[in-house]
Amino acid sequence: MKPTLRFIHCADLHLDSPFKGIGSGLAGRLYQEVVESTFQAFERVISHAVENKVDFVLMVGDLFDQDGRSLKAQIRLKNGFQTLHKAGINVFVSHGNHDHTGGSFYPVEYPENVTIFKEESVSVVPFYKNGEHVANIEGFSYPERAVYEEKVGEYKRSEEDVFHIGMLHGSIATNTDHDVYAPFRLGQLNEVGLDYWALGHIHKRQILQDDPPVVYPGNIQGRHQNESGEKGCYLIELGEGDTTLTFLATSAIRFMDVSFDSVHSSIELYEQVEHWKEKNRNTLAPVLVKVVVEGSNMEGAREREALRDLIDIWNEAEEEESSWIWIQSLVTETKPTWDREELKEGSHFIADLIRHIDSKKQEVDQIVSELTSHKQGRKYIGSFTEEEKKEIVRDAETYLLTSLLEKERTE
Ligand SMILES: [Mn+2]
């Protein structure tokens, strides 16, 4: 019987993420905490490894956020490796699309407990526990930003009676939401016959298969509103016959969307959010929240004015809190009093306007480029996601239609 292996599987550390777009409006001390969060999360990974006395830690790509690794990120990483070294824990690292080996880095030397899969082709490294060969770990690194080739065929199970573990930074071939790098299909992984597939690249935590386990641990710290919820790594106990996967939380700050339904006025919304904050402060904070409101009767000018002030009112005292809850944005999905399709069919100005908006939907990048390429603006704004672009168009349309239709009614 082989002894049970105990290890931590993490990926997508994205150390020193710049958190573009989060900083505007966020109080200074809180912003510092946000900027520090990827490092905090990394230190929690290290603590989990030490506390659980694991045999080794797997880090499957995107350790750094940028291919031009910052010195700060490299030194903090090295410090974490040294802590593991002192605890007698090995580390296996592969680099992904964000931290490919063709990027620039400072000549920081890592301690001897660290093995980096530097090559573009898959190589195998044996792992010894108390002098006994107990596992083979396989992996590769991205030589440049994009690797479109399938890499699965390069992994193999040897004849040796040890655990076989594959580290693979890539995406399932059918996934169209992300850049499809090093694509694979589940069937292909199973054909290789490894005991555990340690995946990276997709930031959402998911177990693609239980036996043998095929696992995306997700990133260790959310970096924007679309990476919401608790983030972390997996503690794996790999045995013959029984394997356990335990999720361990690491994120220092979380992102959340919180919905409020059937709201009828700004004051009602104000009170509901205040109530939610006090109820959840001890369990969820620190947290950056996007408030989504589904309600009615809130399109009027007076209400819009009040809604604009609400974020400031909610956030006013948060800078004093150690468990802070920062309302980052407010999205109102109030039911409009008009029928868009009906308006569009008409022959008046509003119909022209709606048709114009529809014809410009694909040009959001171009329309916002004045802002995103502005020398001050680009410090705060990265690129927008598809969802955010839709939101920009929807908000603009709601604003225009509300203003025009309201005006019509009062005249
Ligand atoms: Mn990543």
Tab-separated table of C-alpha atoms and ligand atoms in Angstrom:
chain	number	residue	atom	x	y	z
A	1	MET	CA	0.000	0.000	0.000
A	2	LYS	CA	1.327	3.425	-0.935
A	3	PRO	CA	1.296	6.008	1.866
A	4	THR	CA	-1.322	8.737	1.521
A	5	LEU	CA	-0.028	11.922	-0.103
A	6	ARG	CA	-1.105	15.214	1.358
A	7	PHE	CA	-0.705	18.359	-0.706
A	8	ILE	CA	-2.102	21.788	-1.464
A	9	HIS	CA	-3.248	22.571	-4.986
A	10	CYS	CA	-3.509	26.259	-5.865
A	11	ALA	CA	-3.377	28.220	-9.110
A	12	ASP	CA	-3.785	31.735	-10.469
A	13	LEU	CA	-2.208	33.626	-7.602
A	14	HIS	CA	-1.931	36.771	-9.749
A	15	LEU	CA	0.429	38.371	-7.249
A	16	ASP	CA	0.517	42.171	-7.366
A	17	SER	CA	-2.657	42.557	-9.419
A	18	PRO	CA	-3.089	46.296	-9.980
A	19	PHE	CA	-6.854	46.326	-9.271
A	20	LYS	CA	-7.496	48.853	-11.994
A	21	GLY	CA	-10.947	50.321	-11.823
A	22	ILE	CA	-11.375	49.509	-8.117
A	23	GLY	CA	-9.429	52.478	-6.803
A	24	SER	CA	-11.624	55.331	-7.924
A	25	GLY	CA	-13.703	56.444	-4.981
A	26	LEU	CA	-12.402	53.824	-2.570
A	27	ALA	CA	-11.067	55.355	0.648
A	28	GLY	CA	-7.254	55.360	0.818
A	29	ARG	CA	-6.682	52.850	3.606
A	30	LEU	CA	-9.184	50.422	2.123
A	31	TYR	CA	-7.572	50.735	-1.291
A	32	GLN	CA	-4.230	49.808	0.282
A	33	GLU	CA	-5.865	46.693	1.705
A	34	VAL	CA	-7.247	45.802	-1.722
A	35	VAL	CA	-3.835	46.233	-3.378
A	36	GLU	CA	-2.283	44.058	-0.659
A	37	SER	CA	-4.949	41.343	-0.922
A	38	THR	CA	-3.232	39.020	-3.429
A	39	PHE	CA	-0.206	38.878	-1.122
A	40	GLN	CA	-2.401	38.276	1.933
A	41	ALA	CA	-4.145	35.431	0.124
A	42	PHE	CA	-0.778	33.941	-0.854
A	43	GLU	CA	0.382	34.065	2.760
A	44	ARG	CA	-2.778	32.197	3.755
A	45	VAL	CA	-1.950	29.466	1.234
A	46	ILE	CA	1.470	29.155	2.881
A	47	SER	CA	-0.074	29.028	6.384
A	48	HIS	CA	-2.539	26.338	5.309
A	49	ALA	CA	0.356	24.276	3.960
A	50	VAL	CA	2.361	24.590	7.171
A	51	GLU	CA	-0.602	23.978	9.499
A	52	ASN	CA	-1.697	20.906	7.565
A	53	LYS	CA	1.882	19.580	7.395
A	54	VAL	CA	1.543	18.826	3.687
A	55	ASP	CA	4.154	16.996	1.622
A	56	PHE	CA	4.193	19.637	-1.105
A	57	VAL	CA	2.371	22.554	-2.704
A	58	LEU	CA	1.402	22.713	-6.394
A	59	MET	CA	1.116	26.164	-8.004
A	60	VAL	CA	-0.360	25.745	-11.451
A	61	GLY	CA	0.409	28.880	-13.416
A	62	ASP	CA	-0.270	32.615	-13.256
A	63	LEU	CA	1.690	33.089	-10.045
A	64	PHE	CA	2.298	36.649	-11.231
A	65	ASP	CA	-0.313	38.939	-12.696
A	66	GLN	CA	1.998	40.442	-15.287
A	67	ASP	CA	4.670	38.895	-17.461
A	68	GLY	CA	6.890	41.777	-16.328
A	69	ARG	CA	7.023	40.452	-12.772
A	70	SER	CA	7.354	43.158	-10.124
A	71	LEU	CA	10.241	42.894	-7.684
A	72	LYS	CA	7.725	43.083	-4.851
A	73	ALA	CA	5.867	40.043	-6.177
A	74	GLN	CA	9.081	38.065	-6.656
A	75	ILE	CA	10.393	38.831	-3.156
A	76	ARG	CA	7.089	38.079	-1.450
A	77	LEU	CA	6.897	34.799	-3.360
A	78	LYS	CA	10.443	33.930	-2.308
A	79	ASN	CA	9.604	34.692	1.344
A	80	GLY	CA	6.664	32.304	1.160
A	81	PHE	CA	8.864	29.624	-0.402
A	82	GLN	CA	11.378	30.072	2.418
A	83	THR	CA	8.685	29.582	5.058
A	84	LEU	CA	7.777	26.315	3.327
A	85	HIS	CA	11.450	25.354	3.101
A	86	LYS	CA	11.832	25.753	6.867
A	87	ALA	CA	8.787	23.518	7.353
A	88	GLY	CA	10.282	20.872	5.047
A	89	ILE	CA	7.626	21.366	2.361
A	90	ASN	CA	8.394	21.155	-1.365
A	91	VAL	CA	6.876	23.408	-4.021
A	92	PHE	CA	6.175	22.619	-7.664
A	93	VAL	CA	5.590	25.559	-9.968
A	94	SER	CA	4.504	25.929	-13.561
A	95	HIS	CA	4.012	29.234	-15.364
A	96	GLY	CA	0.898	30.155	-17.310
A	97	ASN	CA	-0.236	32.745	-19.835
A	98	HIS	CA	0.062	35.685	-17.416
A	99	ASP	CA	3.535	34.822	-16.166
A	100	HIS	CA	5.012	33.060	-19.201
A	101	THR	CA	8.746	32.407	-19.171
A	102	GLY	CA	9.354	34.847	-22.033
A	103	GLY	CA	8.427	37.752	-19.731
A	104	SER	CA	10.940	39.863	-17.815
A	105	PHE	CA	11.964	39.186	-14.242
A	106	TYR	CA	14.522	40.123	-11.628
A	107	PRO	CA	17.217	37.535	-10.863
A	108	VAL	CA	15.707	36.519	-7.524
A	109	GLU	CA	16.844	33.073	-6.444
A	110	TYR	CA	14.353	30.736	-4.903
A	111	PRO	CA	15.296	28.194	-2.206
A	112	GLU	CA	16.072	24.569	-3.092
A	113	ASN	CA	12.665	23.197	-2.082
A	114	VAL	CA	11.233	24.820	-5.225
A	115	THR	CA	10.992	22.957	-8.538
A	116	ILE	CA	9.941	24.982	-11.564
A	117	PHE	CA	8.758	23.262	-14.733
A	118	LYS	CA	10.584	25.699	-16.992
A	119	GLU	CA	10.250	23.829	-20.272
A	120	GLU	CA	7.581	24.228	-22.903
A	121	SER	CA	7.318	20.461	-23.213
A	122	VAL	CA	5.947	18.361	-20.375
A	123	SER	CA	8.616	16.943	-18.062
A	124	VAL	CA	8.412	14.575	-15.089
A	125	VAL	CA	9.873	15.163	-11.631
A	126	PRO	CA	9.908	12.418	-8.979
A	127	PHE	CA	8.877	13.206	-5.414
A	128	TYR	CA	10.483	11.368	-2.507
A	129	LYS	CA	9.002	11.096	0.988
A	130	ASN	CA	11.389	9.898	3.693
A	131	GLY	CA	13.709	8.675	0.963
A	132	GLU	CA	11.019	6.673	-0.782
A	133	HIS	CA	9.860	7.466	-4.322
A	134	VAL	CA	6.109	8.043	-3.871
A	135	ALA	CA	4.967	10.308	-6.719
A	136	ASN	CA	5.732	11.578	-10.186
A	137	ILE	CA	4.688	15.135	-10.926
A	138	GLU	CA	4.397	16.318	-14.525
A	139	GLY	CA	4.091	19.821	-15.898
A	140	PHE	CA	5.204	22.521	-18.341
A	141	SER	CA	5.358	26.312	-18.608
A	142	TYR	CA	4.072	28.737	-21.210
A	143	PRO	CA	6.995	30.135	-23.235
A	144	GLU	CA	4.802	33.024	-24.415
A	145	ARG	CA	1.427	34.570	-23.786
A	146	ALA	CA	-0.610	32.123	-25.818
A	147	VAL	CA	-0.263	28.365	-26.151
A	148	TYR	CA	-2.896	27.018	-28.506
A	149	GLU	CA	-1.527	23.479	-28.906
A	150	GLU	CA	-2.978	20.544	-27.049
A	151	LYS	CA	-0.563	19.409	-24.348
A	152	VAL	CA	-2.434	16.362	-23.004
A	153	GLY	CA	-0.637	13.960	-25.348
A	154	GLU	CA	2.688	14.797	-23.677
A	155	TYR	CA	1.611	13.528	-20.243
A	156	LYS	CA	2.072	9.862	-19.462
A	157	ARG	CA	1.683	7.308	-16.726
A	158	SER	CA	4.898	5.398	-16.066
A	159	GLU	CA	5.170	1.768	-14.997
A	160	GLU	CA	6.345	2.836	-11.541
A	161	ASP	CA	4.038	2.077	-8.629
A	162	VAL	CA	3.732	5.698	-7.490
A	163	PHE	CA	1.052	8.399	-7.636
A	164	HIS	CA	0.961	10.274	-10.940
A	165	ILE	CA	-0.038	13.913	-10.830
A	166	GLY	CA	-0.429	16.258	-13.824
A	167	MET	CA	-0.187	20.060	-13.568
A	168	LEU	CA	-1.976	21.672	-16.502
A	169	HIS	CA	-2.735	25.360	-17.023
A	170	GLY	CA	-5.374	25.423	-19.733
A	171	SER	CA	-9.020	25.188	-20.585
A	172	ILE	CA	-11.522	22.603	-21.618
A	173	ALA	CA	-11.821	22.760	-25.398
A	174	THR	CA	-15.510	23.626	-25.352
A	175	ASN	CA	-15.103	26.607	-23.016
A	176	THR	CA	-15.701	29.755	-25.031
A	177	ASP	CA	-15.813	32.229	-22.144
A	178	HIS	CA	-12.027	32.346	-21.780
A	179	ASP	CA	-9.038	32.298	-24.053
A	180	VAL	CA	-8.760	28.631	-24.950
A	181	TYR	CA	-5.121	27.827	-24.222
A	182	ALA	CA	-3.643	24.319	-24.050
A	183	PRO	CA	-7.126	22.909	-24.707
A	184	PHE	CA	-8.175	19.472	-23.476
A	185	ARG	CA	-11.238	17.271	-23.238
A	186	LEU	CA	-12.065	15.257	-20.131
A	187	GLY	CA	-11.915	12.010	-22.111
A	188	GLN	CA	-8.353	12.804	-23.192
A	189	LEU	CA	-7.269	13.365	-19.583
A	190	ASN	CA	-8.800	10.046	-18.560
A	191	GLU	CA	-6.946	8.223	-21.316
A	192	VAL	CA	-3.602	9.319	-19.810
A	193	GLY	CA	-4.508	7.499	-16.591
A	194	LEU	CA	-3.078	9.885	-13.992
A	195	ASP	CA	-4.274	9.870	-10.359
A	196	TYR	CA	-4.876	13.598	-10.060
A	197	TRP	CA	-5.161	16.471	-12.537
A	198	ALA	CA	-4.144	19.791	-11.002
A	199	LEU	CA	-5.560	22.435	-13.321
A	200	GLY	CA	-5.139	26.197	-13.513
A	201	HIS	CA	-6.302	29.095	-15.739
A	202	ILE	CA	-10.041	29.211	-15.021
A	203	HIS	CA	-10.609	31.457	-12.022
A	204	LYS	CA	-13.894	29.907	-10.988
A	205	ARG	CA	-13.473	26.980	-8.630
A	206	GLN	CA	-14.823	23.726	-10.058
A	207	ILE	CA	-14.350	20.002	-9.743
A	208	LEU	CA	-14.721	18.655	-13.284
A	209	GLN	CA	-14.548	15.022	-12.154
A	210	ASP	CA	-14.354	13.207	-8.805
A	211	ASP	CA	-12.499	10.040	-9.736
A	212	PRO	CA	-9.794	10.520	-10.667
A	213	PRO	CA	-10.069	14.119	-9.506
A	214	VAL	CA	-9.825	16.829	-12.175
A	215	VAL	CA	-9.810	20.121	-10.318
A	216	TYR	CA	-9.720	23.868	-10.908
A	217	PRO	CA	-9.120	25.446	-7.501
A	218	GLY	CA	-9.927	28.910	-8.955
A	219	ASN	CA	-7.863	31.941	-8.046
A	220	ILE	CA	-6.817	32.593	-4.450
A	221	GLN	CA	-8.143	36.161	-4.390
A	222	GLY	CA	-10.936	37.716	-6.468
A	223	ARG	CA	-9.762	40.670	-8.526
A	224	HIS	CA	-12.990	42.261	-9.677
A	225	GLN	CA	-16.742	42.089	-9.351
A	226	ASN	CA	-16.991	39.158	-11.740
A	227	GLU	CA	-14.715	37.054	-9.526
A	228	SER	CA	-17.115	37.024	-6.623
A	229	GLY	CA	-17.483	34.869	-3.537
A	230	GLU	CA	-14.968	33.021	-1.384
A	231	LYS	CA	-11.676	32.100	-3.073
A	232	GLY	CA	-9.013	29.656	-1.996
A	233	CYS	CA	-7.124	26.436	-2.608
A	234	TYR	CA	-7.630	22.704	-2.116
A	235	LEU	CA	-6.072	20.409	0.456
A	236	ILE	CA	-5.799	17.003	-1.178
A	237	GLU	CA	-5.288	13.714	0.603
A	238	LEU	CA	-4.548	11.261	-2.141
A	239	GLY	CA	-4.702	7.641	-1.058
A	240	GLU	CA	-5.238	4.307	-2.683
A	241	GLY	CA	-8.988	3.989	-2.858
A	242	ASP	CA	-9.937	7.039	-0.868
A	243	THR	CA	-9.149	10.613	-1.776
A	244	THR	CA	-10.461	13.681	-0.011
A	245	LEU	CA	-10.621	17.218	-1.321
A	246	THR	CA	-11.032	20.002	1.219
A	247	PHE	CA	-11.529	23.606	0.171
A	248	LEU	CA	-9.532	26.115	2.235
A	249	ALA	CA	-10.436	29.797	2.022
A	250	THR	CA	-7.661	32.319	1.371
A	251	SER	CA	-9.154	35.555	0.048
A	252	ALA	CA	-8.434	38.643	2.108
A	253	ILE	CA	-11.257	40.631	0.531
A	254	ARG	CA	-14.274	39.346	-1.275
A	255	PHE	CA	-16.421	40.698	-4.071
A	256	MET	CA	-20.183	40.196	-4.008
A	257	ASP	CA	-23.323	41.071	-5.919
A	258	VAL	CA	-26.273	41.593	-3.609
A	259	SER	CA	-29.801	41.869	-5.002
A	260	PHE	CA	-32.683	43.735	-3.465
A	261	ASP	CA	-36.093	42.979	-4.938
A	262	SER	CA	-39.351	44.881	-4.933
A	263	VAL	CA	-37.911	48.172	-3.802
A	264	HIS	CA	-40.222	51.133	-4.294
A	265	SER	CA	-38.165	54.151	-3.304
A	266	SER	CA	-34.653	55.368	-2.609
A	267	ILE	CA	-35.306	55.595	1.116
A	268	GLU	CA	-36.556	52.008	1.176
A	269	LEU	CA	-33.386	50.937	-0.605
A	270	TYR	CA	-31.233	52.940	1.771
A	271	GLU	CA	-32.720	51.147	4.761
A	272	GLN	CA	-32.575	47.674	3.238
A	273	VAL	CA	-28.875	47.996	2.407
A	274	GLU	CA	-28.061	49.420	5.853
A	275	HIS	CA	-29.857	46.475	7.425
A	276	TRP	CA	-28.017	43.989	5.193
A	277	LYS	CA	-24.673	45.551	6.084
A	278	GLU	CA	-25.182	45.232	9.824
A	279	LYS	CA	-26.447	41.672	9.521
A	280	ASN	CA	-23.479	40.511	7.440
A	281	ARG	CA	-20.577	42.604	8.674
A	282	ASN	CA	-19.134	39.964	10.970
A	283	THR	CA	-19.288	37.114	8.491
A	284	LEU	CA	-18.544	38.633	5.081
A	285	ALA	CA	-16.376	41.716	5.556
A	286	PRO	CA	-14.163	43.069	4.211
A	287	VAL	CA	-16.215	43.040	1.067
A	288	LEU	CA	-16.753	45.110	-2.077
A	289	VAL	CA	-20.418	45.031	-3.029
A	290	LYS	CA	-22.344	45.646	-6.190
A	291	VAL	CA	-25.917	46.454	-5.214
A	292	VAL	CA	-28.461	45.311	-7.768
A	293	VAL	CA	-31.929	46.728	-7.321
A	294	GLU	CA	-35.054	45.417	-8.897
A	295	GLY	CA	-37.827	47.805	-8.218
A	296	SER	CA	-40.205	50.332	-9.611
A	297	ASN	CA	-41.100	54.009	-9.355
A	298	MET	CA	-37.445	54.996	-9.224
A	299	GLU	CA	-36.898	56.458	-12.674
A	300	GLY	CA	-37.939	60.013	-11.863
A	301	ALA	CA	-35.443	62.857	-11.589
A	302	ARG	CA	-35.818	63.236	-7.807
A	303	GLU	CA	-35.263	59.537	-7.258
A	304	ARG	CA	-32.300	59.412	-9.629
A	305	GLU	CA	-30.726	62.266	-7.721
A	306	ALA	CA	-31.223	60.389	-4.439
A	307	LEU	CA	-29.815	57.154	-5.887
A	308	ARG	CA	-26.672	58.988	-6.965
A	309	ASP	CA	-26.109	60.090	-3.360
A	310	LEU	CA	-26.795	56.722	-1.790
A	311	ILE	CA	-23.361	55.187	-2.385
A	312	ASP	CA	-21.685	58.102	-0.582
A	313	ILE	CA	-24.117	57.833	2.301
A	314	TRP	CA	-23.607	54.087	2.733
A	315	ASN	CA	-19.839	54.335	2.534
A	316	GLU	CA	-19.429	57.377	4.715
A	317	ALA	CA	-18.338	55.666	7.929
A	318	GLU	CA	-16.704	52.590	6.422
A	319	GLU	CA	-13.174	53.910	6.492
A	320	GLU	CA	-13.303	53.667	10.307
A	321	GLU	CA	-14.337	50.004	10.234
A	322	SER	CA	-11.846	47.149	10.271
A	323	SER	CA	-14.579	44.847	8.929
A	324	TRP	CA	-15.601	47.172	6.168
A	325	ILE	CA	-18.365	46.843	3.623
A	326	TRP	CA	-17.831	49.101	0.639
A	327	ILE	CA	-20.625	49.632	-1.830
A	328	GLN	CA	-18.733	49.768	-5.091
A	329	SER	CA	-21.620	50.268	-7.486
A	330	LEU	CA	-25.372	50.459	-7.697
A	331	VAL	CA	-27.253	49.005	-10.619
A	332	THR	CA	-30.942	49.675	-10.844
A	333	GLU	CA	-32.946	47.239	-12.848
A	334	THR	CA	-36.175	49.087	-12.363
A	335	LYS	CA	-38.988	48.078	-14.625
A	336	PRO	CA	-39.463	50.843	-17.159
A	337	THR	CA	-42.925	52.205	-17.685
A	338	TRP	CA	-42.517	51.998	-21.461
A	339	ASP	CA	-42.422	49.132	-23.920
A	340	ARG	CA	-39.129	49.304	-25.799
A	341	GLU	CA	-40.265	47.268	-28.790
A	342	GLU	CA	-43.392	49.338	-29.177
A	343	LEU	CA	-41.418	52.598	-29.062
A	344	LYS	CA	-38.928	51.280	-31.597
A	345	GLU	CA	-41.656	50.656	-34.166
A	346	GLY	CA	-42.881	54.254	-34.031
A	347	SER	CA	-41.940	57.063	-36.399
A	348	HIS	CA	-40.952	59.661	-33.785
A	349	PHE	CA	-37.543	60.775	-32.557
A	350	ILE	CA	-37.438	58.163	-29.767
A	351	ALA	CA	-37.805	55.362	-32.308
A	352	ASP	CA	-34.857	56.792	-34.261
A	353	LEU	CA	-32.864	56.997	-31.064
A	354	ILE	CA	-33.489	53.345	-30.128
A	355	ARG	CA	-32.558	52.203	-33.625
A	356	HIS	CA	-29.413	54.338	-33.411
A	357	ILE	CA	-28.477	52.724	-30.075
A	358	ASP	CA	-28.995	49.258	-31.559
A	359	SER	CA	-26.731	50.113	-34.491
A	360	LYS	CA	-23.957	51.328	-32.163
A	361	LYS	CA	-24.016	48.375	-29.752
A	362	GLN	CA	-20.931	46.793	-31.282
A	363	GLU	CA	-18.916	49.995	-31.097
A	364	VAL	CA	-18.672	50.443	-27.345
A	365	ASP	CA	-14.879	50.006	-27.355
A	366	GLN	CA	-14.534	52.830	-29.821
A	367	ILE	CA	-17.016	55.047	-28.003
A	368	VAL	CA	-15.297	54.679	-24.625
A	369	SER	CA	-11.781	54.824	-26.072
A	370	GLU	CA	-11.487	58.543	-25.344
A	371	LEU	CA	-11.794	57.613	-21.681
A	372	THR	CA	-9.770	54.397	-21.641
A	373	SER	CA	-6.869	55.900	-23.571
A	374	HIS	CA	-6.888	59.236	-21.721
A	375	LYS	CA	-3.628	59.673	-19.839
A	376	GLN	CA	-5.398	60.161	-16.488
A	377	GLY	CA	-8.348	57.869	-17.211
A	378	ARG	CA	-6.347	54.816	-18.175
A	379	LYS	CA	-4.699	54.740	-14.745
A	380	TYR	CA	-8.052	53.791	-13.280
A	381	ILE	CA	-9.834	51.938	-16.041
A	382	GLY	CA	-8.716	48.698	-17.628
A	383	SER	CA	-10.657	47.116	-20.451
A	384	PHE	CA	-14.373	46.433	-20.014
A	385	THR	CA	-15.855	42.928	-20.014
A	386	GLU	CA	-18.657	42.053	-22.455
A	387	GLU	CA	-21.134	42.211	-19.573
A	388	GLU	CA	-19.906	45.668	-18.573
A	389	LYS	CA	-20.214	46.914	-22.143
A	390	LYS	CA	-23.832	45.764	-22.257
A	391	GLU	CA	-24.401	47.516	-18.953
A	392	ILE	CA	-22.957	50.771	-20.323
A	393	VAL	CA	-25.336	50.672	-23.304
A	394	ARG	CA	-28.314	49.710	-21.133
A	395	ASP	CA	-27.640	52.477	-18.607
A	396	ALA	CA	-27.182	55.069	-21.327
A	397	GLU	CA	-30.404	54.028	-23.009
A	398	THR	CA	-32.382	54.038	-19.763
A	399	TYR	CA	-31.040	57.469	-18.925
A	400	LEU	CA	-31.956	58.904	-22.333
A	401	LEU	CA	-35.384	57.336	-22.529
A	402	THR	CA	-36.300	58.279	-18.973
A	403	SER	CA	-35.269	61.883	-19.558
A	404	LEU	CA	-37.095	62.165	-22.869
A	405	LEU	CA	-40.288	60.416	-21.851
A	406	GLU	CA	-40.486	62.291	-18.564
A	407	LYS	CA	-40.100	65.555	-20.424
A	408	GLU	CA	-42.835	64.557	-22.823
A	409	ARG	CA	-45.202	63.840	-19.975
A	410	THR	CA	-44.645	67.178	-18.241
A	411	GLU	CA	-44.977	69.266	-21.348
B	1	MN	MN	-5.129	33.284	-14.419
